[in-house]
Coordinates of C-alpha atoms in Angstrom, one line a residue:
M1 CA 48.7 66.4 -51.5
A2 CA 45.1 67.5 -52.2
T3 CA 44.0 64.2 -50.7
L4 CA 46.2 64.7 -47.7
L5 CA 44.9 68.2 -47.1
G6 CA 41.3 67.1 -47.6
G7 CA 41.9 64.3 -45.0
L8 CA 43.3 66.8 -42.5
A9 CA 40.4 69.2 -43.0
T10 CA 38.0 66.4 -42.4
L11 CA 39.8 65.4 -39.3
A12 CA 39.9 68.9 -38.0
G13 CA 36.2 69.3 -38.7
A14 CA 35.4 66.1 -36.8
T15 CA 37.7 67.1 -33.9
G16 CA 36.0 70.5 -33.8
A17 CA 32.6 68.9 -33.8
A18 CA 33.6 66.6 -31.1
T19 CA 35.0 69.4 -29.0
L20 CA 31.8 71.4 -29.5
G21 CA 29.8 68.4 -28.5
V22 CA 31.7 68.1 -25.3
A23 CA 31.3 71.8 -24.6
V24 CA 27.5 71.5 -25.2
A25 CA 27.4 68.4 -22.9
R26 CA 29.2 70.3 -20.2
R27 CA 27.2 73.5 -20.5
P28 CA 25.3 74.2 -17.2
R29 CA 21.6 73.2 -17.4
P30 CA 18.8 75.6 -16.8
Y31 CA 18.2 76.3 -13.1
L32 CA 15.5 74.0 -11.6
P33 CA 14.1 75.6 -8.4
A34 CA 12.3 72.4 -7.4
A35 CA 15.2 70.0 -7.8
H36 CA 17.2 69.1 -4.7
A37 CA 20.1 66.7 -4.4
I38 CA 20.8 64.5 -1.4
A39 CA 24.6 63.9 -1.1
G40 CA 25.5 60.2 -1.0
G41 CA 28.4 59.0 1.1
E42 CA 30.2 57.6 -2.0
V43 CA 30.5 61.0 -3.7
A44 CA 33.6 62.8 -2.8
D45 CA 32.6 66.2 -4.0
P46 CA 28.8 66.5 -4.8
L47 CA 28.5 70.2 -5.5
P48 CA 30.0 70.5 -9.1
A49 CA 27.6 67.9 -10.5
V50 CA 24.6 69.4 -8.7
L51 CA 25.3 72.9 -10.1
R52 CA 26.1 71.5 -13.6
H53 CA 22.7 69.7 -13.8
G54 CA 20.9 72.8 -12.6
L55 CA 19.7 71.5 -9.2
A56 CA 18.7 74.3 -6.9
G57 CA 19.6 72.7 -3.6
L58 CA 21.7 70.1 -1.7
T59 CA 21.4 68.2 1.6
V60 CA 24.8 67.5 2.9
P61 CA 25.6 65.5 6.1
V62 CA 28.3 67.0 8.4
R63 CA 29.9 66.3 11.7
P64 CA 32.3 68.4 13.8
G65 CA 36.0 67.6 13.6
P66 CA 39.4 69.0 14.4
H67 CA 40.4 72.6 14.0
G68 CA 36.9 74.0 14.4
E69 CA 35.8 72.5 11.1
L70 CA 32.7 70.7 10.0
Y71 CA 33.5 67.6 7.9
V72 CA 31.3 66.3 5.0
G73 CA 30.2 62.7 4.7
P74 CA 30.0 59.6 6.9
G75 CA 32.7 58.1 9.0
A76 CA 35.7 59.7 10.5
P77 CA 36.7 63.2 9.4
K78 CA 38.9 63.1 6.3
P79 CA 41.5 65.9 5.6
G80 CA 40.2 68.5 3.2
R81 CA 36.6 67.3 3.2
T82 CA 35.2 70.2 5.1
L83 CA 32.0 72.1 4.5
R84 CA 33.9 75.3 4.1
R85 CA 36.2 73.9 1.4
L86 CA 33.8 71.7 -0.6
V87 CA 30.6 73.8 -0.3
L88 CA 30.7 77.3 1.1
A89 CA 33.8 78.6 -0.5
P90 CA 32.9 77.3 -4.0
L91 CA 29.4 78.7 -3.8
F92 CA 30.7 82.1 -2.6
A93 CA 33.3 82.2 -5.4
R94 CA 30.7 81.3 -8.0
A95 CA 28.3 84.0 -6.8
Q96 CA 31.0 86.6 -6.8
A97 CA 32.0 85.7 -10.3
R98 CA 28.4 85.9 -11.6
G99 CA 27.3 89.2 -10.1
G100 CA 25.6 87.8 -7.0
R101 CA 23.9 84.7 -8.6
L102 CA 25.0 81.1 -8.9
C103 CA 23.8 81.1 -12.5
R104 CA 22.3 83.5 -15.0
D105 CA 18.7 82.3 -14.7
Q106 CA 18.6 81.9 -10.9
R107 CA 15.4 83.3 -9.5
V108 CA 15.2 81.6 -6.1
P109 CA 18.0 80.9 -3.6
F110 CA 20.0 77.7 -3.7
R111 CA 18.8 75.8 -0.7
L112 CA 21.6 74.2 1.3
A113 CA 20.4 71.9 4.1
V114 CA 23.2 71.2 6.6
E115 CA 22.4 67.9 8.3
F116 CA 24.3 67.2 11.5
A117 CA 24.9 63.5 11.5
G118 CA 27.0 61.0 13.4
P119 CA 26.7 59.0 16.6
N120 CA 27.5 61.8 19.0
R121 CA 24.2 63.4 19.9
D122 CA 25.5 65.2 23.0
A123 CA 23.7 68.5 23.4
G124 CA 26.9 70.3 24.2
A125 CA 28.7 68.9 21.2
L126 CA 25.9 69.9 18.9
L127 CA 25.8 73.4 20.3
R128 CA 29.5 73.8 19.6
A129 CA 28.9 72.4 16.1
Y130 CA 26.3 75.0 15.4
R131 CA 28.6 77.7 16.6
M132 CA 31.2 76.5 14.2
L133 CA 28.6 76.7 11.4
D134 CA 27.4 80.1 12.5
Q135 CA 30.9 81.5 12.3
Q136 CA 31.5 80.1 8.9
L137 CA 28.2 81.4 7.6
R138 CA 29.1 84.9 8.9
D139 CA 32.4 84.6 7.0
H140 CA 30.3 84.2 3.8
A141 CA 27.5 86.7 4.8
P142 CA 27.2 88.5 1.4
L143 CA 26.2 85.2 -0.2
L144 CA 23.5 84.2 2.2
S145 CA 19.8 84.7 3.0
R146 CA 19.5 86.1 6.5
C147 CA 17.0 87.2 9.2
V148 CA 17.6 90.6 10.9
D149 CA 15.2 91.6 13.7
G150 CA 12.5 89.4 12.3
N151 CA 12.9 90.5 8.7
L152 CA 13.9 88.1 5.9
E153 CA 16.4 89.2 3.3
A154 CA 17.1 86.7 0.5
G155 CA 20.5 85.9 -0.8
A156 CA 21.9 83.5 -3.4
V157 CA 21.9 80.7 -0.9
T158 CA 19.6 79.8 2.0
V159 CA 21.0 77.6 4.7
T160 CA 18.7 75.3 6.7
V161 CA 20.0 73.4 9.8
T162 CA 18.7 69.9 10.6
G163 CA 19.7 67.2 13.0
I164 CA 20.0 69.4 16.1
V165 CA 16.9 69.0 18.2
D166 CA 16.9 72.4 19.9
V167 CA 18.3 74.4 17.0
R168 CA 15.2 76.6 17.1
E169 CA 16.2 77.8 20.5
L170 CA 19.7 78.6 19.3
L171 CA 18.4 80.5 16.2
A172 CA 15.5 82.3 17.9
V173 CA 17.8 84.3 20.2
Q174 CA 20.0 85.6 17.4
T175 CA 18.9 89.1 16.2
E176 CA 20.9 88.6 13.1
R177 CA 21.4 85.1 11.7
Y178 CA 22.3 83.3 8.5
A179 CA 20.5 80.0 9.0
F180 CA 17.0 78.7 9.4
A181 CA 15.4 75.7 11.1
D182 CA 13.8 72.8 9.3
G183 CA 10.2 72.2 10.0
T184 CA 7.4 69.7 9.5
F185 CA 3.7 70.0 8.5
D186 CA 3.0 70.1 12.2
D187 CA 4.5 73.6 12.3
I188 CA 1.8 75.1 10.1
G189 CA 0.1 77.8 12.0
S190 CA 2.5 77.6 14.9
V191 CA 3.3 80.8 16.7
A192 CA 6.4 79.2 18.2
A193 CA 7.7 78.4 14.7
P194 CA 7.0 81.4 12.5
P195 CA 8.0 81.4 8.8
T196 CA 10.9 83.8 9.6
L197 CA 12.4 80.9 11.7
V198 CA 11.0 77.9 9.8
P199 CA 10.4 79.1 6.2
M200 CA 10.1 75.6 4.8
V201 CA 8.4 72.4 6.0
S202 CA 10.3 69.3 5.2
E203 CA 9.2 65.7 5.7
Q204 CA 10.1 62.2 4.7
W205 CA 7.5 60.8 2.2
T206 CA 6.9 57.7 4.3
R207 CA 6.0 59.6 7.4
R208 CA 2.5 60.3 6.0
F209 CA 2.2 58.3 2.8
G210 CA 2.4 54.7 1.9
W211 CA 2.1 54.9 -1.9
D212 CA 5.2 53.7 -3.7
G213 CA 4.4 54.8 -7.3
C214 CA 3.8 51.3 -8.6
E215 CA 0.0 51.6 -8.8
P216 CA -2.2 54.7 -9.2
I217 CA -2.0 56.9 -6.1
P218 CA -5.0 56.3 -3.7
A219 CA -7.5 59.2 -3.8
E220 CA -7.2 59.7 -0.1
E221 CA -3.4 60.1 -0.3
R222 CA -3.6 62.5 -3.2
H223 CA -6.2 64.6 -1.4
L224 CA -4.0 64.7 1.8
L225 CA -0.9 65.7 -0.2
H226 CA -2.7 68.6 -2.0
A227 CA -4.3 69.7 1.3
L228 CA -0.9 69.8 3.2
V229 CA 0.9 71.7 0.5
R230 CA -2.0 74.2 0.2
S231 CA -2.0 74.7 3.9
A232 CA 1.8 75.3 4.0
H233 CA 1.6 77.8 1.2
E234 CA -1.3 79.7 2.8
D235 CA 0.9 79.8 6.0
G236 CA 3.7 81.5 4.0
R237 CA 6.0 78.4 3.9
G238 CA 7.5 76.3 1.2
V239 CA 7.4 72.5 1.1
R240 CA 10.3 70.0 0.6
I241 CA 9.7 66.3 0.4
S242 CA 12.5 63.7 0.7
G243 CA 12.8 60.0 1.6
L244 CA 11.0 59.0 -1.6
P245 CA 10.4 55.4 -2.7
T246 CA 13.4 53.7 -4.2
G247 CA 11.6 51.4 -6.7
S248 CA 11.8 51.3 -10.4
R249 CA 12.5 54.5 -12.5
R250 CA 8.9 54.5 -13.7
A251 CA 7.6 54.3 -10.1
R252 CA 9.8 57.1 -9.0
Q253 CA 8.8 59.2 -12.0
A254 CA 5.2 58.7 -11.0
V255 CA 5.9 59.9 -7.5
W256 CA 7.8 63.0 -8.8
T257 CA 4.9 63.7 -11.1
E258 CA 2.4 63.6 -8.2
L259 CA 4.6 65.9 -6.1
S260 CA 4.9 68.4 -9.0
E261 CA 1.1 68.3 -9.6
A262 CA 0.5 69.0 -5.9
G263 CA 2.8 72.1 -6.0
V264 CA 5.6 70.7 -3.8
D265 CA 8.3 73.4 -4.0
V266 CA 11.3 71.2 -3.5
I267 CA 11.7 67.5 -4.4
A268 CA 14.7 65.9 -2.9
D269 CA 16.2 62.7 -4.2
T270 CA 19.5 60.8 -4.6
D271 CA 19.0 60.2 -8.4
H272 CA 20.1 63.7 -9.4
V273 CA 20.3 63.3 -13.1
A274 CA 17.0 61.6 -13.6
L275 CA 15.2 64.0 -11.2
A276 CA 16.6 67.0 -13.1
R277 CA 15.6 65.5 -16.5
H278 CA 12.1 64.8 -15.2
L279 CA 11.6 68.3 -13.8
R280 CA 12.8 69.9 -17.0
K281 CA 9.9 68.2 -18.7
H282 CA 7.4 68.4 -15.9
P283 CA 8.0 71.5 -13.8
V284 CA 6.3 72.1 -10.5
R285 CA 3.0 73.9 -11.2
R286 CA 3.1 76.4 -8.3
V287 CA 5.8 78.4 -6.5
A288 CA 5.2 79.1 -2.8
P289 CA 4.5 82.7 -1.8
A290 CA 7.7 84.8 -1.3
P291 CA 7.8 86.2 2.3
A292 CA 11.3 87.6 1.8
V293 CA 11.9 91.3 1.3
R294 CA 14.2 93.0 -1.2
R295 CA 17.5 94.3 0.2
P296 CA 17.1 98.1 0.4
S297 CA 20.4 99.0 -1.2
P298 CA 22.4 95.9 -2.1
S299 CA 26.1 96.4 -2.5
P300 CA 27.7 95.0 -5.7
R301 CA 29.1 92.1 -3.7
R302 CA 25.8 91.0 -2.3
P303 CA 23.5 88.6 -4.1
D304 CA 20.4 90.1 -5.7
V305 CA 18.2 87.0 -5.6
T306 CA 15.0 88.3 -4.0
Q307 CA 12.5 85.5 -4.1
S308 CA 11.4 83.2 -1.3
V309 CA 14.0 81.8 1.1

């Protein structure tokens, strides 16, 4: 009997340790302001893993579909795979449950880049698609960063729109809006694209750089990278770099390290787990200036994340 009881106690201890190990493994990672995920078409629901690993942003492709909804992913719209159901509603519920933040250590907004994709580039269709998005964002207004009469007010999530050529014209005429336009380094210093409209410049790495991480970065490219990031920061904008080389893990880590050393605010990649692990060890050195202002009297339901949008 003593042997049996001892065996059961040992089994219970092992089971408890295993359960604790699983709980620790599933515990959300620290929030990584510079880590940004790019949703792959093969992932049915990318948001849970992104939040679990502590990534502070997500680029998600959408296209308009039936019933006034925006559908996530490539190909024909699939039932249930809407931006509202897979992304906006879960983010809103999470922020409400955590007192206006997506996680306890959140200090900058979660950056959601909504990329309008698909073969239909008709201007009228894209205009209708943005109106769909605008209405859904207003339904989740307490969650979101917004611009009111030219003043930025940061929320738990900042939404950026890409893939619509004339989206800036659509946004600029709205006195109160819950989305921002994506920019490029060419927008630095532009009166037509102020930081209140384009708070972040975003470019594919290969547009200006040829280095793939396999050899030491050329001095000219390193100088250009640092100069561009510095200019964007001085102009009151953040910097997001995507379209990174897809070579070996060591080569990609070399690229991530150079971006971190240059002060790139947001590094976007499809290898979410490796990127998060790297940035936990090698955080970005510098955070862009925060042009956003604090909400004067936030209600309990509104997020209280008051850093840069």
